[in-house]
PDB file of C-alpha atoms in Angstrom:
ATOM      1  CA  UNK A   1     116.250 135.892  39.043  1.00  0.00           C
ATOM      2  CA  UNK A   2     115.139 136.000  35.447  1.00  0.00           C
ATOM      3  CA  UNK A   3     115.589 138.545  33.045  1.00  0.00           C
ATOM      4  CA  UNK A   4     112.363 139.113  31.063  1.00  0.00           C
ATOM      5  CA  UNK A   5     113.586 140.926  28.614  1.00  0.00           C
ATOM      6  CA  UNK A   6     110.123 142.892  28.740  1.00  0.00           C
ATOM      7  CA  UNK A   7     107.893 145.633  30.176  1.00  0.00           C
ATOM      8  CA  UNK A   8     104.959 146.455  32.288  1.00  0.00           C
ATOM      9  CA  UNK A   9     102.291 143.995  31.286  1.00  0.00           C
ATOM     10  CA  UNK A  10     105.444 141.614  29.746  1.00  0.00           C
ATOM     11  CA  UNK A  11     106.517 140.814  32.976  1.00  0.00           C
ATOM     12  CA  UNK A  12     103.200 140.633  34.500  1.00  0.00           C
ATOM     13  CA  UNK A  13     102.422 137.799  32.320  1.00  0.00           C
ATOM     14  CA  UNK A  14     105.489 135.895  33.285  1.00  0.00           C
ATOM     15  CA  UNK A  15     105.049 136.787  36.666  1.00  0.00           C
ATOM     16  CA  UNK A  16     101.226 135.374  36.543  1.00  0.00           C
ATOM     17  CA  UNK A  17     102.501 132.030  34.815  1.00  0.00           C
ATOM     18  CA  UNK A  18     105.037 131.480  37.232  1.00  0.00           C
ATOM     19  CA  UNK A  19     102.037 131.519  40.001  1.00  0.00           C
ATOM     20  CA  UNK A  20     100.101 128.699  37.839  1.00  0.00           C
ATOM     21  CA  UNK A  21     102.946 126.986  37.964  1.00  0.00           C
ATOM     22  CA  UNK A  22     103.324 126.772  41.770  1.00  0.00           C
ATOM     23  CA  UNK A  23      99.830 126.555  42.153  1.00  0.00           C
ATOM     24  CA  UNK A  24     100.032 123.271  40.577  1.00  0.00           C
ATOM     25  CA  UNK A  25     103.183 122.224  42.831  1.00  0.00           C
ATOM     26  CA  UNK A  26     106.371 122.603  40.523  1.00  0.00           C
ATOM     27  CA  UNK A  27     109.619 123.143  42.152  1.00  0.00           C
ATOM     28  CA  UNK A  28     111.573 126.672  41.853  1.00  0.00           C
ATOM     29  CA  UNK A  29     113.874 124.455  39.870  1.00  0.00           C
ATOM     30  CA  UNK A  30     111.282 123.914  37.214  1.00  0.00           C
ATOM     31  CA  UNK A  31     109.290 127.047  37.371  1.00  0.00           C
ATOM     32  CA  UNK A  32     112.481 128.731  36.325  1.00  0.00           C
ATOM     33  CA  UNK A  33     113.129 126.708  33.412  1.00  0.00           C
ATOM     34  CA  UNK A  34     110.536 127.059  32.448  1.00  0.00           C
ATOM     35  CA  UNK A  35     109.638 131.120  32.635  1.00  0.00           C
ATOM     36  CA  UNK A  36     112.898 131.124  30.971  1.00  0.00           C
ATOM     37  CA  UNK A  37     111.635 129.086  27.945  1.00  0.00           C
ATOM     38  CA  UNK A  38     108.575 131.619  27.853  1.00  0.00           C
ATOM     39  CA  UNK A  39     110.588 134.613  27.710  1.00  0.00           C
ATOM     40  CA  UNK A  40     111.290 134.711  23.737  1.00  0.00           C
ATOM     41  CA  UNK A  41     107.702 133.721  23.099  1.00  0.00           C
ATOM     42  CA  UNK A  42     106.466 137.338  25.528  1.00  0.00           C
ATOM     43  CA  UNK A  43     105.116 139.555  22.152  1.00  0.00           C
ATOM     44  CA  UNK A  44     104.792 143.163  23.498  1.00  0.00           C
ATOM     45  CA  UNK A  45     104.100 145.930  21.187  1.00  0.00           C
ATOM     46  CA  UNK A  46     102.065 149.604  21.667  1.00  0.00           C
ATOM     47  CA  UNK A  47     101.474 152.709  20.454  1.00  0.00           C
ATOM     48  CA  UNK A  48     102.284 155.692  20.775  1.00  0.00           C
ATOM     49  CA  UNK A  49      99.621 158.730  20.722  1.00  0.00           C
ATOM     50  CA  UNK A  50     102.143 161.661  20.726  1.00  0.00           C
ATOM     51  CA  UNK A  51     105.896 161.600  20.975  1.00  0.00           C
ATOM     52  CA  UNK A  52     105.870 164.636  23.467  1.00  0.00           C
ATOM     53  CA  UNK A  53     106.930 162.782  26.346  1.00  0.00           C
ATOM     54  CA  UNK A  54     109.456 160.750  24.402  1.00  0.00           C
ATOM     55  CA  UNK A  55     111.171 164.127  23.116  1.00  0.00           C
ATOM     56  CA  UNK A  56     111.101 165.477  26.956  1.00  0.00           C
ATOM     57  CA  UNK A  57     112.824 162.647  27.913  1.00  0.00           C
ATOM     58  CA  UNK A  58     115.636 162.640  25.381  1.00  0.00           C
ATOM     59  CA  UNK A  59     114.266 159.502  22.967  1.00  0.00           C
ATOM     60  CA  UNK A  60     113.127 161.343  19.633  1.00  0.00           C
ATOM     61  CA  UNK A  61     114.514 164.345  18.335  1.00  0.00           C
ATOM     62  CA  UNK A  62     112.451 167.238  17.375  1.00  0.00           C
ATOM     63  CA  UNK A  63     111.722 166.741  13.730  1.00  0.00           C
ATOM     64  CA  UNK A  64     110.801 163.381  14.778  1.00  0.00           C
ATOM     65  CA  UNK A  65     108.492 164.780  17.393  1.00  0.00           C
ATOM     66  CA  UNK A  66     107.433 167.761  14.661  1.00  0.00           C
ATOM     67  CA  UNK A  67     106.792 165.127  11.783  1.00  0.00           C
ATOM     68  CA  UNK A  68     104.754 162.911  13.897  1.00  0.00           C
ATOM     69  CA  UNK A  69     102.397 165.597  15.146  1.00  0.00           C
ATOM     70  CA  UNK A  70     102.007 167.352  11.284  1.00  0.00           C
ATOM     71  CA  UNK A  71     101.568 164.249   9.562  1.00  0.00           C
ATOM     72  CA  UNK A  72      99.348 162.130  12.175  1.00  0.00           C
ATOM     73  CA  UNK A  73     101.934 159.305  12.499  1.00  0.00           C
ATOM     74  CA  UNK A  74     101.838 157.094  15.490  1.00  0.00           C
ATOM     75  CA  UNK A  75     105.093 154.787  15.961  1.00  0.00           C
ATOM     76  CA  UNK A  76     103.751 151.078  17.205  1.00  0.00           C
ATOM     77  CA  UNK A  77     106.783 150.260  19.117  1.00  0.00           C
ATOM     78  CA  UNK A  78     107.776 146.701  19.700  1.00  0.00           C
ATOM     79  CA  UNK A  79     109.515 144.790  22.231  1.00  0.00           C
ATOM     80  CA  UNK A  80     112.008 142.576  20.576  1.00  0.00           C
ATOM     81  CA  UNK A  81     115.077 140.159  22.995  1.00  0.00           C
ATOM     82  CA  UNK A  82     115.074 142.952  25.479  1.00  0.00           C
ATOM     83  CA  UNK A  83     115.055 146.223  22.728  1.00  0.00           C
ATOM     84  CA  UNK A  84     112.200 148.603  21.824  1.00  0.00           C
ATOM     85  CA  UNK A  85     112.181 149.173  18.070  1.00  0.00           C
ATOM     86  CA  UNK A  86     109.701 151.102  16.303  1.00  0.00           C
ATOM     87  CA  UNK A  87     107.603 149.073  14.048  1.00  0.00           C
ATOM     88  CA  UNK A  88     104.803 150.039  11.835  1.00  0.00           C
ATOM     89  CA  UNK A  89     103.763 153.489  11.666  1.00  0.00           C
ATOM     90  CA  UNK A  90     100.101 153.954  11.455  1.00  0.00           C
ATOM     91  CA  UNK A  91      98.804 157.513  10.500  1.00  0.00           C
ATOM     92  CA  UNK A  92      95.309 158.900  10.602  1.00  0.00           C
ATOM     93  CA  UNK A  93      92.670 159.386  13.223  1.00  0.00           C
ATOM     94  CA  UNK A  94      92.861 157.206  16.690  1.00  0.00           C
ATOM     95  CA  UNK A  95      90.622 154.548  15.111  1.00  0.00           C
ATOM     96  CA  UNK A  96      92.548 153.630  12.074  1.00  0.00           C
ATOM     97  CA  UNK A  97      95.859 153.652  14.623  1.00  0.00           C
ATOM     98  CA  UNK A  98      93.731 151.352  16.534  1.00  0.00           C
ATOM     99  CA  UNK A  99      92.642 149.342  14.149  1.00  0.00           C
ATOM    100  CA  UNK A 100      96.076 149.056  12.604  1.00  0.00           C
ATOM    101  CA  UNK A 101      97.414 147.487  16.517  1.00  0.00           C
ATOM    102  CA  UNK A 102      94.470 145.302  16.410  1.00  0.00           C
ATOM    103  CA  UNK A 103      95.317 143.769  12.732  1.00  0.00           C
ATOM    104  CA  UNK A 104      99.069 143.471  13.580  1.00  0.00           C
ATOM    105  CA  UNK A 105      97.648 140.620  16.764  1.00  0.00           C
ATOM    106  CA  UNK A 106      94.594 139.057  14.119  1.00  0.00           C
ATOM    107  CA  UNK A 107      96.709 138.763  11.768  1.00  0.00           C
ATOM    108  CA  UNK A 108      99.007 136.231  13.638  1.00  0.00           C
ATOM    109  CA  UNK A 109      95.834 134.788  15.901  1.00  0.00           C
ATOM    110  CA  UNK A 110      97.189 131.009  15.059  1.00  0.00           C
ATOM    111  CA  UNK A 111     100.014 131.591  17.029  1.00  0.00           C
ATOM    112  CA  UNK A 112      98.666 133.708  20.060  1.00  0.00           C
ATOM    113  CA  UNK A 113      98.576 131.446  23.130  1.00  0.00           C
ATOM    114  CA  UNK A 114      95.191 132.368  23.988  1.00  0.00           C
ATOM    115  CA  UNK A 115      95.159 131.444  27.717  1.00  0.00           C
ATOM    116  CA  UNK A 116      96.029 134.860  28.551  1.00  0.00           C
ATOM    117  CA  UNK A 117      95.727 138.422  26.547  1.00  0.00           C
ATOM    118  CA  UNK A 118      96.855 141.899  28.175  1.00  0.00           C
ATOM    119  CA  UNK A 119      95.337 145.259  26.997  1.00  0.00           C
ATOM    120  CA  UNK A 120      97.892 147.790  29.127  1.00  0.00           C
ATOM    121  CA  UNK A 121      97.716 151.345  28.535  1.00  0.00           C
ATOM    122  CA  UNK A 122      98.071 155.053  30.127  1.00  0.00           C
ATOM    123  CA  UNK A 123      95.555 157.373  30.143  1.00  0.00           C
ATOM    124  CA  UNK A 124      93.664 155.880  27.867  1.00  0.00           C
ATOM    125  CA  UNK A 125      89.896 156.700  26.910  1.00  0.00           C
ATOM    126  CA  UNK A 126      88.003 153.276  27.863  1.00  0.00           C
ATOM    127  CA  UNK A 127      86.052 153.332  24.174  1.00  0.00           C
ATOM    128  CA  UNK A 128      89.832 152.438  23.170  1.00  0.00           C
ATOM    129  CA  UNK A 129      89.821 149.586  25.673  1.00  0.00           C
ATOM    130  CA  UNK A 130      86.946 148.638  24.393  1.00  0.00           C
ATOM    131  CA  UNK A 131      87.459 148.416  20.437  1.00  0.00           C
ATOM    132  CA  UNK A 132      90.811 146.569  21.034  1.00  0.00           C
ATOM    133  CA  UNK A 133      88.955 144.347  23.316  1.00  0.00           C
ATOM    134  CA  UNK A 134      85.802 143.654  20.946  1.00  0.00           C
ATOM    135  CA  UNK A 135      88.071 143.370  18.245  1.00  0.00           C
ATOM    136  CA  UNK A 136      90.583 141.263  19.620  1.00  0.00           C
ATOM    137  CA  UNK A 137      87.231 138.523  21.375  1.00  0.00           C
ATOM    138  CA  UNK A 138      85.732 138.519  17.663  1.00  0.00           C
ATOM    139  CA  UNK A 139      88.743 137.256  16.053  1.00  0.00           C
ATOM    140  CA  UNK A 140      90.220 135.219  18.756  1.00  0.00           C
ATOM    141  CA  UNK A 141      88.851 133.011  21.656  1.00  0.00           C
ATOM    142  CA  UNK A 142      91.027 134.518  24.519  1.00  0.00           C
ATOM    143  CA  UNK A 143      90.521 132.739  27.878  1.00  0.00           C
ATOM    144  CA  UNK A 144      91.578 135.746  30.111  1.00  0.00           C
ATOM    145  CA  UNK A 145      91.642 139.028  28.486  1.00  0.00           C
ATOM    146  CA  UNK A 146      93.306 141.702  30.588  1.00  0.00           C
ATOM    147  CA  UNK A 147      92.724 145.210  31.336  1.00  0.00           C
ATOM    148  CA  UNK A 148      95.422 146.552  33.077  1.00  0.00           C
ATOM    149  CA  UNK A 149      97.073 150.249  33.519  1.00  0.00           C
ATOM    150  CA  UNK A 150     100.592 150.636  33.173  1.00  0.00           C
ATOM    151  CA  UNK A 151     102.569 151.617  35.731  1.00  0.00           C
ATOM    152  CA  UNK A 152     104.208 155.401  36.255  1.00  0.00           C
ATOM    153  CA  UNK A 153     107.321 154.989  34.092  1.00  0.00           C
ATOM    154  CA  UNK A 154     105.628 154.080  31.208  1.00  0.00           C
ATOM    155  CA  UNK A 155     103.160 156.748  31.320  1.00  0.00           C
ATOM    156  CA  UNK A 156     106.076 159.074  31.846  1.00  0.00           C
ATOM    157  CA  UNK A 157     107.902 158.173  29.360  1.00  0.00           C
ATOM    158  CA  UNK A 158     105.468 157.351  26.178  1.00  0.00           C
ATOM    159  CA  UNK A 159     102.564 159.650  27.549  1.00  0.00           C
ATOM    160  CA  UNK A 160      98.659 159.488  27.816  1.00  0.00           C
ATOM    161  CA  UNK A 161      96.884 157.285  25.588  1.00  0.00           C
ATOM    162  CA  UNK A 162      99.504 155.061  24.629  1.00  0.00           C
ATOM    163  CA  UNK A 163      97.932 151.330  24.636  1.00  0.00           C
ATOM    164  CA  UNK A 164      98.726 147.838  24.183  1.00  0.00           C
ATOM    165  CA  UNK A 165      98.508 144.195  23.411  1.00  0.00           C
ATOM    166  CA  UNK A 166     100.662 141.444  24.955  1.00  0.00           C
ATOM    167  CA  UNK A 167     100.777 137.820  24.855  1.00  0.00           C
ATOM    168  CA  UNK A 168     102.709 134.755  24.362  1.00  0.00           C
ATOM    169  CA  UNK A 169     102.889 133.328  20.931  1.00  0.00           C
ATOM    170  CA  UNK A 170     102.700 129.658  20.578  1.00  0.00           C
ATOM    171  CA  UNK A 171     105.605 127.195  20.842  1.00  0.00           C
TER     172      UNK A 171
END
């Protein structure tokens, strides 16, 4: 048993490595060591379309939720040795709030481990799948680039249209 210390498409990607591995006829032994060596390198971060659902479910109070909505502010929230933070806030229409996910990847694209690339998102209009994807194959030569739904707690909890981008950084 590992803990990933992740999320929906976080502990996909482990999970998918881990089958390369014993495709290619490494041990349980090994495997494990080294999933566990990938674990800090798992870079999961999304955002947040309305904090409605994260109100509802006790994780923002209501000026939070109130300030969010008035001013346009969408939390990217990261993943970080096993804790969700909020990171940037972006603010504006859905585009720049895309845009601003997109730069926060492009910006570090010499230390994405491009083998495999995760879109993951609830609800989400495909035209958003589709700039992040664009975006992300102009800037970076991705091997496999996933599109993948999350699953029904993470919908619940961070809503409709909430998207994105995971990967492992570089050693």
């Amino acid at each position: 048993i590992i803990d990933s210390r992740n999320l929906s498409s976080g502990i996909g990607l482990l999970a998918l490595q881990a089958a390369e591995y014993s495709m290619k006829g490494m041990d349980a032994k090994m495997i494990y060591e080294k999933i566990l060596k990938l674990v800090p390198r798992v870079r999961t971060s999304f955002i947040i379309d309305t904090l409605k659902y994260l109100y509802m479910g006790g994780r923002c109070s209501s000026i939070q939720r109130w300030a969010s909505s008035a001013f346009k502010i969408h939390p990217r929230i990261i993943v970080e040795n096993g804790i969700m933070i909020v990171g940037e806030k972006f603010k504006g229409k859905r585009l720049a709030v895309l845009d601003g996910l997109l730069k926060t990847v492009t910006v570090r694209k010499d230390k994405v481990d491009t083998h495999r690339v995760f879109i993951t998102h609830s609800l989400t209009p495909q035209e958003d799948v589709d700039f992040l994807s664009k975006g992300l194959l102009s800037e970076i030569k991705i091997d496999d680039l996933l599109d993948t739904p999350s699953g029904c707690v993470i919908a619940a909890h961070c809503g409709p249209k909430t998207i994105g981008i995971i990967y492992l950084e570089k050693e």
